[in-house]
PDB file of C-alpha atoms in Angstrom:
ATOM      1  CA  MET A   1      -2.197 -29.934  16.410  1.00 42.00           C
ATOM      2  CA  SER A   2      -3.308 -29.495  12.812  1.00 43.00           C
ATOM      3  CA  VAL A   3      -0.984 -29.844   9.818  1.00 44.00           C
ATOM      4  CA  ASN A   4      -1.457 -26.165   8.956  1.00 48.00           C
ATOM      5  CA  LEU A   5      -0.309 -25.098  12.399  1.00 42.00           C
ATOM      6  CA  GLU A   6       2.732 -27.385  12.244  1.00 44.00           C
ATOM      7  CA  ARG A   7       3.616 -25.837   8.906  1.00 48.00           C
ATOM      8  CA  GLU A   8       3.439 -22.367  10.437  1.00 45.00           C
ATOM      9  CA  LYS A   9       5.967 -23.188  13.174  1.00 46.00           C
ATOM     10  CA  ALA A  10       8.944 -22.990  10.852  1.00 44.00           C
ATOM     11  CA  MET A  11       7.882 -19.582   9.585  1.00 46.00           C
ATOM     12  CA  LEU A  12       7.525 -17.859  12.954  1.00 45.00           C
ATOM     13  CA  PRO A  13      10.396 -16.178  14.854  1.00 45.00           C
ATOM     14  CA  GLY A  14      11.346 -18.345  17.803  1.00 45.00           C
ATOM     15  CA  SER A  15      14.905 -17.772  18.931  1.00 45.00           C
ATOM     16  CA  GLY A  16      16.256 -14.954  21.060  1.00 49.00           C
ATOM     17  CA  LEU A  17      18.813 -14.130  18.350  1.00 50.00           C
ATOM     18  CA  THR A  18      16.062 -13.761  15.750  1.00 54.00           C
ATOM     19  CA  GLU A  19      14.051 -11.515  18.049  1.00 59.00           C
ATOM     20  CA  THR A  20      17.109  -9.347  18.768  1.00 63.00           C
ATOM     21  CA  ARG A  21      17.818  -8.948  15.072  1.00 67.00           C
ATOM     22  CA  GLY A  22      14.166  -8.117  14.533  1.00 63.00           C
ATOM     23  CA  VAL A  23      14.253  -5.359  17.145  1.00 71.00           C
ATOM     24  CA  ASN A  24      17.421  -3.904  15.608  1.00 84.00           C
ATOM     25  CA  LEU A  25      15.943  -3.974  12.101  1.00 84.00           C
ATOM     26  CA  SER A  26      12.763  -2.362  13.396  1.00 85.00           C
ATOM     27  CA  LYS A  27      14.781   0.452  14.984  1.00 89.00           C
ATOM     28  CA  VAL A  28      16.818   0.971  11.814  1.00 91.00           C
ATOM     29  CA  LEU A  29      13.715   1.144   9.622  1.00 91.00           C
ATOM     30  CA  PHE A  30      11.953   3.456  12.064  1.00 92.00           C
ATOM     31  CA  GLY A  31      14.954   5.793  12.242  1.00 94.00           C
ATOM     32  CA  ALA A  32      15.369   5.780   8.460  1.00 95.00           C
ATOM     33  CA  SER A  33      11.659   6.517   8.025  1.00 94.00           C
ATOM     34  CA  ALA A  34      11.694   9.419  10.480  1.00 95.00           C
ATOM     35  CA  ILE A  35      14.843  10.986   9.025  1.00 96.00           C
ATOM     36  CA  SER A  36      13.754  10.564   5.401  1.00 96.00           C
ATOM     37  CA  MET A  37      10.327  12.074   6.113  1.00 95.00           C
ATOM     38  CA  LEU A  38      11.930  15.112   7.777  1.00 96.00           C
ATOM     39  CA  VAL A  39      14.298  15.493   4.816  1.00 96.00           C
ATOM     40  CA  SER A  40      11.352  15.281   2.406  1.00 94.00           C
ATOM     41  CA  LEU A  41       9.531  18.035   4.309  1.00 94.00           C
ATOM     42  CA  TYR A  42      12.574  20.274   3.856  1.00 94.00           C
ATOM     43  CA  PHE A  43      12.652  19.582   0.121  1.00 93.00           C
ATOM     44  CA  ILE A  44       8.893  20.128  -0.228  1.00 91.00           C
ATOM     45  CA  PHE A  45       8.474  23.356   1.723  1.00 90.00           C
ATOM     46  CA  ILE A  46      11.890  25.003   1.398  1.00 89.00           C
ATOM     47  CA  PHE A  47      13.913  23.562  -1.488  1.00 87.00           C
ATOM     48  CA  ALA A  48      11.222  23.126  -4.162  1.00 84.00           C
ATOM     49  CA  ALA A  49      10.092  26.159  -6.147  1.00 81.00           C
ATOM     50  CA  GLU A  50       6.576  27.439  -5.526  1.00 78.00           C
ATOM     51  CA  GLU A  51       4.095  26.932  -8.360  1.00 67.00           C
ATOM     52  CA  SER A  52       3.080  30.256  -9.911  1.00 64.00           C
ATOM     53  CA  THR A  53      -0.684  29.648 -10.096  1.00 66.00           C
ATOM     54  CA  MET A  54      -1.653  27.571  -7.053  1.00 69.00           C
ATOM     55  CA  ARG A  55       1.214  28.812  -4.907  1.00 66.00           C
ATOM     56  CA  ALA A  56       1.485  26.952  -1.565  1.00 70.00           C
ATOM     57  CA  ALA A  57      -1.562  24.772  -2.292  1.00 68.00           C
ATOM     58  CA  GLN A  58       0.486  22.940  -4.922  1.00 77.00           C
ATOM     59  CA  LYS A  59       2.684  21.451  -2.165  1.00 85.00           C
ATOM     60  CA  ILE A  60       0.040  18.793  -1.564  1.00 86.00           C
ATOM     61  CA  PHE A  61       1.073  17.384  -4.950  1.00 86.00           C
ATOM     62  CA  TYR A  62       4.111  15.711  -3.371  1.00 91.00           C
ATOM     63  CA  PHE A  63       2.058  13.880  -0.738  1.00 92.00           C
ATOM     64  CA  HIS A  64      -0.650  12.991  -3.237  1.00 89.00           C
ATOM     65  CA  VAL A  65       1.674  11.479  -5.849  1.00 89.00           C
ATOM     66  CA  SER A  66       3.879   9.732  -3.275  1.00 93.00           C
ATOM     67  CA  SER A  67       0.826   8.188  -1.602  1.00 94.00           C
ATOM     68  CA  ALA A  68      -0.385   6.955  -4.979  1.00 92.00           C
ATOM     69  CA  TRP A  69       3.037   5.438  -5.681  1.00 93.00           C
ATOM     70  CA  LEU A  70       3.050   3.701  -2.307  1.00 95.00           C
ATOM     71  CA  ALA A  71      -0.470   2.335  -2.830  1.00 95.00           C
ATOM     72  CA  PHE A  72       0.569   0.926  -6.229  1.00 95.00           C
ATOM     73  CA  LEU A  73       3.695  -0.601  -4.663  1.00 96.00           C
ATOM     74  CA  ALA A  74       1.706  -2.132  -1.809  1.00 96.00           C
ATOM     75  CA  PHE A  75      -0.853  -3.693  -4.155  1.00 96.00           C
ATOM     76  CA  PHE A  76       1.965  -5.002  -6.368  1.00 97.00           C
ATOM     77  CA  VAL A  77       3.516  -6.709  -3.343  1.00 97.00           C
ATOM     78  CA  THR A  78       0.093  -8.185  -2.523  1.00 96.00           C
ATOM     79  CA  PHE A  79      -0.126  -9.404  -6.131  1.00 96.00           C
ATOM     80  CA  VAL A  80       3.314 -11.067  -6.009  1.00 96.00           C
ATOM     81  CA  PHE A  81       2.864 -12.713  -2.604  1.00 96.00           C
ATOM     82  CA  SER A  82      -0.636 -13.888  -3.529  1.00 96.00           C
ATOM     83  CA  ILE A  83       0.875 -15.757  -6.476  1.00 96.00           C
ATOM     84  CA  LEU A  84       3.612 -17.170  -4.246  1.00 96.00           C
ATOM     85  CA  PHE A  85       1.023 -18.293  -1.710  1.00 95.00           C
ATOM     86  CA  LEU A  86      -1.041 -20.144  -4.320  1.00 94.00           C
ATOM     87  CA  ILE A  87       2.130 -21.891  -5.537  1.00 94.00           C
ATOM     88  CA  LYS A  88       3.858 -22.640  -2.217  1.00 92.00           C
ATOM     89  CA  ARG A  89       0.889 -22.553   0.216  1.00 89.00           C
ATOM     90  CA  LYS A  90       3.105 -21.046   2.941  1.00 91.00           C
ATOM     91  CA  ARG A  91       1.321 -18.842   5.440  1.00 90.00           C
ATOM     92  CA  ILE A  92       4.109 -16.263   5.566  1.00 93.00           C
ATOM     93  CA  PHE A  93       3.333 -15.350   1.935  1.00 94.00           C
ATOM     94  CA  ASP A  94      -0.329 -14.855   2.796  1.00 93.00           C
ATOM     95  CA  THR A  95       0.726 -12.676   5.744  1.00 94.00           C
ATOM     96  CA  TYR A  96       2.862 -10.405   3.572  1.00 96.00           C
ATOM     97  CA  ALA A  97       0.065 -10.112   0.991  1.00 95.00           C
ATOM     98  CA  TYR A  98      -2.518  -9.270   3.655  1.00 95.00           C
ATOM     99  CA  VAL A  99      -0.414  -6.675   5.504  1.00 96.00           C
ATOM    100  CA  SER A 100       0.658  -5.012   2.260  1.00 96.00           C
ATOM    101  CA  ALA A 101      -2.988  -4.760   1.154  1.00 96.00           C
ATOM    102  CA  GLU A 102      -3.866  -3.051   4.453  1.00 95.00           C
ATOM    103  CA  ILE A 103      -1.084  -0.516   3.912  1.00 97.00           C
ATOM    104  CA  GLY A 104      -2.211   0.025   0.322  1.00 96.00           C
ATOM    105  CA  ILE A 105      -5.758   0.783   1.453  1.00 96.00           C
ATOM    106  CA  VAL A 106      -4.547   3.346   3.987  1.00 96.00           C
ATOM    107  CA  PHE A 107      -2.545   5.208   1.352  1.00 96.00           C
ATOM    108  CA  THR A 108      -5.334   4.952  -1.198  1.00 95.00           C
ATOM    109  CA  ILE A 109      -7.502   6.741   1.372  1.00 94.00           C
ATOM    110  CA  ILE A 110      -4.797   9.419   1.580  1.00 94.00           C
ATOM    111  CA  VAL A 111      -4.841   9.699  -2.233  1.00 92.00           C
ATOM    112  CA  LEU A 112      -8.634  10.038  -2.255  1.00 90.00           C
ATOM    113  CA  THR A 113      -8.428  12.656   0.513  1.00 90.00           C
ATOM    114  CA  THR A 114      -5.552  14.802  -0.747  1.00 88.00           C
ATOM    115  CA  GLY A 115      -6.892  14.646  -4.310  1.00 82.00           C
ATOM    116  CA  PRO A 116     -10.117  16.577  -3.632  1.00 81.00           C
ATOM    117  CA  ILE A 117      -8.241  19.081  -1.448  1.00 82.00           C
ATOM    118  CA  TRP A 118      -5.836  19.737  -4.304  1.00 75.00           C
ATOM    119  CA  ALA A 119      -8.690  19.675  -6.837  1.00 71.00           C
ATOM    120  CA  ARG A 120     -10.496  22.424  -4.949  1.00 73.00           C
ATOM    121  CA  SER A 121      -7.521  24.726  -5.512  1.00 72.00           C
ATOM    122  CA  ALA A 122      -6.756  23.586  -9.061  1.00 67.00           C
ATOM    123  CA  TRP A 123     -10.211  22.910 -10.556  1.00 70.00           C
ATOM    124  CA  ASN A 124     -12.470  24.829  -8.155  1.00 72.00           C
ATOM    125  CA  THR A 125     -14.353  21.608  -7.366  1.00 71.00           C
ATOM    126  CA  TRP A 126     -13.939  18.827  -4.846  1.00 69.00           C
ATOM    127  CA  TRP A 127     -14.726  15.902  -7.140  1.00 70.00           C
ATOM    128  CA  VAL A 128     -15.433  15.146 -10.783  1.00 73.00           C
ATOM    129  CA  TRP A 129     -16.354  11.794 -12.271  1.00 76.00           C
ATOM    130  CA  GLU A 130     -13.361  11.501 -14.553  1.00 79.00           C
ATOM    131  CA  PRO A 131     -11.439   8.299 -15.470  1.00 80.00           C
ATOM    132  CA  ARG A 132      -8.587   8.399 -12.972  1.00 80.00           C
ATOM    133  CA  LEU A 133     -10.780   9.278  -9.997  1.00 84.00           C
ATOM    134  CA  ILE A 134     -13.330   6.605 -10.854  1.00 87.00           C
ATOM    135  CA  THR A 135     -10.731   3.863 -11.368  1.00 89.00           C
ATOM    136  CA  THR A 136      -8.954   4.838  -8.136  1.00 90.00           C
ATOM    137  CA  LEU A 137     -12.225   4.600  -6.219  1.00 91.00           C
ATOM    138  CA  ILE A 138     -12.836   1.168  -7.761  1.00 92.00           C
ATOM    139  CA  LEU A 139      -9.321   0.117  -6.720  1.00 93.00           C
ATOM    140  CA  PHE A 140     -10.101   1.152  -3.149  1.00 94.00           C
ATOM    141  CA  PHE A 141     -13.292  -0.924  -3.030  1.00 94.00           C
ATOM    142  CA  ILE A 142     -11.560  -3.950  -4.592  1.00 93.00           C
ATOM    143  CA  TYR A 143      -9.016  -4.143  -1.790  1.00 94.00           C
ATOM    144  CA  VAL A 144     -11.559  -3.331   0.895  1.00 94.00           C
ATOM    145  CA  ALA A 145     -13.353  -6.448  -0.385  1.00 92.00           C
ATOM    146  CA  TYR A 146     -10.017  -8.305  -0.168  1.00 93.00           C
ATOM    147  CA  ILE A 147      -9.696  -7.365   3.517  1.00 93.00           C
ATOM    148  CA  MET A 148     -13.316  -8.333   4.178  1.00 92.00           C
ATOM    149  CA  ILE A 149     -12.632 -11.785   2.726  1.00 90.00           C
ATOM    150  CA  ARG A 150      -9.645 -12.164   5.047  1.00 88.00           C
ATOM    151  CA  GLN A 151     -11.795 -11.160   8.033  1.00 85.00           C
ATOM    152  CA  MET A 152     -14.532 -13.733   7.373  1.00 85.00           C
ATOM    153  CA  ASP A 153     -15.081 -16.633   9.736  1.00 80.00           C
ATOM    154  CA  GLY A 154     -13.627 -19.941   8.663  1.00 77.00           C
ATOM    155  CA  VAL A 155     -10.382 -21.838   8.162  1.00 80.00           C
ATOM    156  CA  TRP A 156      -7.553 -19.459   7.353  1.00 82.00           C
ATOM    157  CA  ASP A 157      -6.196 -21.371   4.352  1.00 83.00           C
ATOM    158  CA  LYS A 158      -9.541 -21.342   2.552  1.00 88.00           C
ATOM    159  CA  LYS A 159      -9.909 -17.610   3.187  1.00 89.00           C
ATOM    160  CA  ALA A 160      -6.304 -17.061   2.127  1.00 90.00           C
ATOM    161  CA  ARG A 161      -6.804 -18.890  -1.184  1.00 92.00           C
ATOM    162  CA  LEU A 162      -9.921 -16.886  -2.015  1.00 92.00           C
ATOM    163  CA  ALA A 163      -8.256 -13.619  -0.984  1.00 92.00           C
ATOM    164  CA  ALA A 164      -5.153 -14.462  -3.037  1.00 94.00           C
ATOM    165  CA  VAL A 165      -7.234 -14.928  -6.182  1.00 93.00           C
ATOM    166  CA  PHE A 166      -8.997 -11.649  -5.432  1.00 90.00           C
ATOM    167  CA  GLY A 167      -5.655  -9.891  -4.835  1.00 92.00           C
ATOM    168  CA  ILE A 168      -4.270 -11.119  -8.140  1.00 94.00           C
ATOM    169  CA  ILE A 169      -7.332 -10.178 -10.198  1.00 92.00           C
ATOM    170  CA  GLY A 170      -7.756  -6.847  -8.381  1.00 91.00           C
ATOM    171  CA  PHE A 171      -4.235  -5.740  -9.312  1.00 94.00           C
ATOM    172  CA  ALA A 172      -5.410  -5.455 -12.940  1.00 93.00           C
ATOM    173  CA  ASP A 173      -6.971  -2.115 -11.969  1.00 92.00           C
ATOM    174  CA  VAL A 174      -3.602  -0.588 -10.994  1.00 92.00           C
ATOM    175  CA  PRO A 175      -2.281  -0.088 -14.558  1.00 91.00           C
ATOM    176  CA  ILE A 176      -5.758   1.102 -15.568  1.00 91.00           C
ATOM    177  CA  VAL A 177      -5.560   3.824 -12.898  1.00 87.00           C
ATOM    178  CA  PHE A 178      -2.102   4.854 -14.064  1.00 83.00           C
ATOM    179  CA  PHE A 179      -2.906   4.962 -17.801  1.00 81.00           C
ATOM    180  CA  ALA A 180      -6.464   6.316 -17.436  1.00 71.00           C
ATOM    181  CA  ILE A 181      -5.537   9.911 -18.305  1.00 70.00           C
ATOM    182  CA  ARG A 182      -3.438   8.695 -21.237  1.00 72.00           C
ATOM    183  CA  TRP A 183      -6.122   6.429 -22.678  1.00 71.00           C
ATOM    184  CA  TRP A 184      -9.175   8.648 -22.243  1.00 70.00           C
ATOM    185  CA  GLN A 185      -9.838  12.314 -22.868  1.00 66.00           C
ATOM    186  CA  THR A 186      -9.775  14.382 -19.680  1.00 65.00           C
ATOM    187  CA  LYS A 187      -9.546  18.093 -19.049  1.00 61.00           C
ATOM    188  CA  PHE A 188      -8.828  17.808 -15.341  1.00 59.00           C
ATOM    189  CA  HIS A 189      -5.961  15.494 -14.455  1.00 63.00           C
ATOM    190  CA  PRO A 190      -2.773  16.899 -15.983  1.00 62.00           C
ATOM    191  CA  ILE A 191      -0.192  14.650 -17.619  1.00 61.00           C
ATOM    192  CA  VAL A 192       3.124  15.596 -16.088  1.00 60.00           C
ATOM    193  CA  PHE A 193       5.328  12.963 -17.737  1.00 56.00           C
ATOM    194  CA  GLY A 194       4.744  11.441 -21.173  1.00 54.00           C
ATOM    195  CA  GLU A 195       1.865  12.086 -23.546  1.00 51.00           C
ATOM    196  CA  GLY A 196      -1.877  11.505 -23.671  1.00 50.00           C
ATOM    197  CA  PRO A 197      -4.605  11.654 -26.314  1.00 52.00           C
ATOM    198  CA  SER A 198      -5.537  15.233 -25.527  1.00 48.00           C
ATOM    199  CA  GLN A 199      -2.366  16.851 -24.257  1.00 50.00           C
ATOM    200  CA  LYS A 200       1.366  16.426 -23.931  1.00 53.00           C
ATOM    201  CA  GLY A 201       3.086  16.085 -20.610  1.00 50.00           C
ATOM    202  CA  GLY A 202       3.667  19.460 -19.083  1.00 52.00           C
ATOM    203  CA  GLY A 203       6.855  18.445 -17.347  1.00 58.00           C
ATOM    204  CA  ILE A 204       8.014  19.628 -13.947  1.00 71.00           C
ATOM    205  CA  GLU A 205      10.540  22.178 -12.713  1.00 78.00           C
ATOM    206  CA  ASP A 206      13.899  20.701 -11.641  1.00 83.00           C
ATOM    207  CA  THR A 207      13.616  21.499  -7.926  1.00 86.00           C
ATOM    208  CA  MET A 208      10.066  20.132  -7.896  1.00 86.00           C
ATOM    209  CA  LEU A 209      11.251  16.910  -9.505  1.00 88.00           C
ATOM    210  CA  VAL A 210      14.008  16.508  -6.903  1.00 92.00           C
ATOM    211  CA  ALA A 211      11.519  17.125  -4.091  1.00 92.00           C
ATOM    212  CA  LEU A 212       9.111  14.584  -5.597  1.00 92.00           C
ATOM    213  CA  LEU A 213      11.806  11.907  -5.901  1.00 94.00           C
ATOM    214  CA  VAL A 214      12.989  12.517  -2.331  1.00 96.00           C
ATOM    215  CA  THR A 215       9.402  12.275  -1.051  1.00 95.00           C
ATOM    216  CA  ILE A 216       8.722   9.066  -2.993  1.00 95.00           C
ATOM    217  CA  THR A 217      11.910   7.587  -1.512  1.00 96.00           C
ATOM    218  CA  ALA A 218      10.829   8.593   2.001  1.00 96.00           C
ATOM    219  CA  PHE A 219       7.392   7.028   1.513  1.00 96.00           C
ATOM    220  CA  THR A 220       8.999   3.836   0.195  1.00 96.00           C
ATOM    221  CA  ILE A 221      11.165   3.574   3.319  1.00 96.00           C
ATOM    222  CA  LEU A 222       8.069   4.209   5.443  1.00 96.00           C
ATOM    223  CA  TYR A 223       6.294   1.398   3.584  1.00 96.00           C
ATOM    224  CA  SER A 224       9.174  -0.972   4.388  1.00 95.00           C
ATOM    225  CA  TYR A 225       8.865  -0.129   8.077  1.00 96.00           C
ATOM    226  CA  LEU A 226       5.077  -0.515   8.136  1.00 96.00           C
ATOM    227  CA  LEU A 227       5.275  -3.820   6.256  1.00 96.00           C
ATOM    228  CA  TYR A 228       7.900  -5.201   8.629  1.00 95.00           C
ATOM    229  CA  LYS A 229       5.973  -4.171  11.748  1.00 94.00           C
ATOM    230  CA  GLY A 230       2.683  -5.390  10.317  1.00 94.00           C
ATOM    231  CA  VAL A 231       4.088  -8.820   9.454  1.00 93.00           C
ATOM    232  CA  SER A 232       5.714  -9.085  12.898  1.00 91.00           C
ATOM    233  CA  PHE A 233       2.396  -8.273  14.551  1.00 91.00           C
ATOM    234  CA  GLU A 234       0.529 -10.819  12.413  1.00 90.00           C
ATOM    235  CA  ASN A 235       3.128 -13.485  13.277  1.00 89.00           C
ATOM    236  CA  ILE A 236       2.559 -12.821  16.974  1.00 89.00           C
ATOM    237  CA  LYS A 237      -1.189 -13.209  16.447  1.00 86.00           C
ATOM    238  CA  ILE A 238      -0.605 -16.515  14.653  1.00 82.00           C
ATOM    239  CA  LYS A 239       1.601 -17.688  17.514  1.00 86.00           C
ATOM    240  CA  VAL A 240      -1.063 -16.815  20.065  1.00 84.00           C
ATOM    241  CA  ASP A 241      -3.730 -18.622  18.037  1.00 76.00           C
ATOM    242  CA  ARG A 242      -1.471 -21.674  17.815  1.00 78.00           C
ATOM    243  CA  TYR A 243      -0.967 -21.759  21.566  1.00 81.00           C
ATOM    244  CA  LYS A 244      -4.712 -21.318  22.128  1.00 75.00           C
ATOM    245  CA  GLU A 245      -5.458 -24.244  19.846  1.00 76.00           C
ATOM    246  CA  LYS A 246      -2.843 -26.380  21.569  1.00 79.00           C
ATOM    247  CA  LEU A 247      -4.313 -25.510  24.969  1.00 79.00           C
ATOM    248  CA  ARG A 248      -7.826 -26.278  23.722  1.00 74.00           C
ATOM    249  CA  GLU A 249      -6.704 -29.675  22.450  1.00 70.00           C
ATOM    250  CA  THR A 250      -5.041 -30.384  25.790  1.00 75.00           C
ATOM    251  CA  LEU A 251      -8.189 -29.482  27.734  1.00 76.00           C
ATOM    252  CA  ASP A 252     -10.325 -31.643  25.449  1.00 69.00           C
ATOM    253  CA  LYS A 253      -8.289 -34.749  26.239  1.00 65.00           C
TER     254      LYS A 253
END
């Protein structure tokens, strides 16, 4: 058995007690995710005031912003665990970075989907080549490339090192996406909080702010559940690969 596989053994769940705790934590996170998402729907569609211009179409704002927050969070986690992997060279860190990047891509797709739907109501166009949209699209392609690196053939640790470097460098685009409308002139994306070069933040009505915070919290809990399940699934795959390699070595003797 290779040294890498021996190193993985300590990181994988093996005891019945660990598995039981894992199932309980999974149930808790799933229940918390379901309840928090239902609560957020109440705050979005019933509690929050309706915007005077876009009316009901504005409700997509909560999903759009929360998805963007979750994508940023997921890529930040990938950034942190990529650094930890390069320092410690433990596979569990690579697993967390990889799973978090997958989640980030999914929610970036949601951002890029809900954005044009909202834009159609707000700007009367599906897409414009303005700074935030362009940098978000670049962010999406950066982490798609990250996943493609992880899916290449070859020894996992070499792929993991290359992907980790890519994950660290790619995270530089996240603050660019966030500050794009504050650094460059734009007549489309509104600045809700803070100030930009062309306009001051418009602010947000109190009930809308509460609904947004509740929705962001719900999405964060959902992220925790998806990350936990994703890492558990990847650990099972690693275990299966380890057993396959052990069996192959046995048959080769």
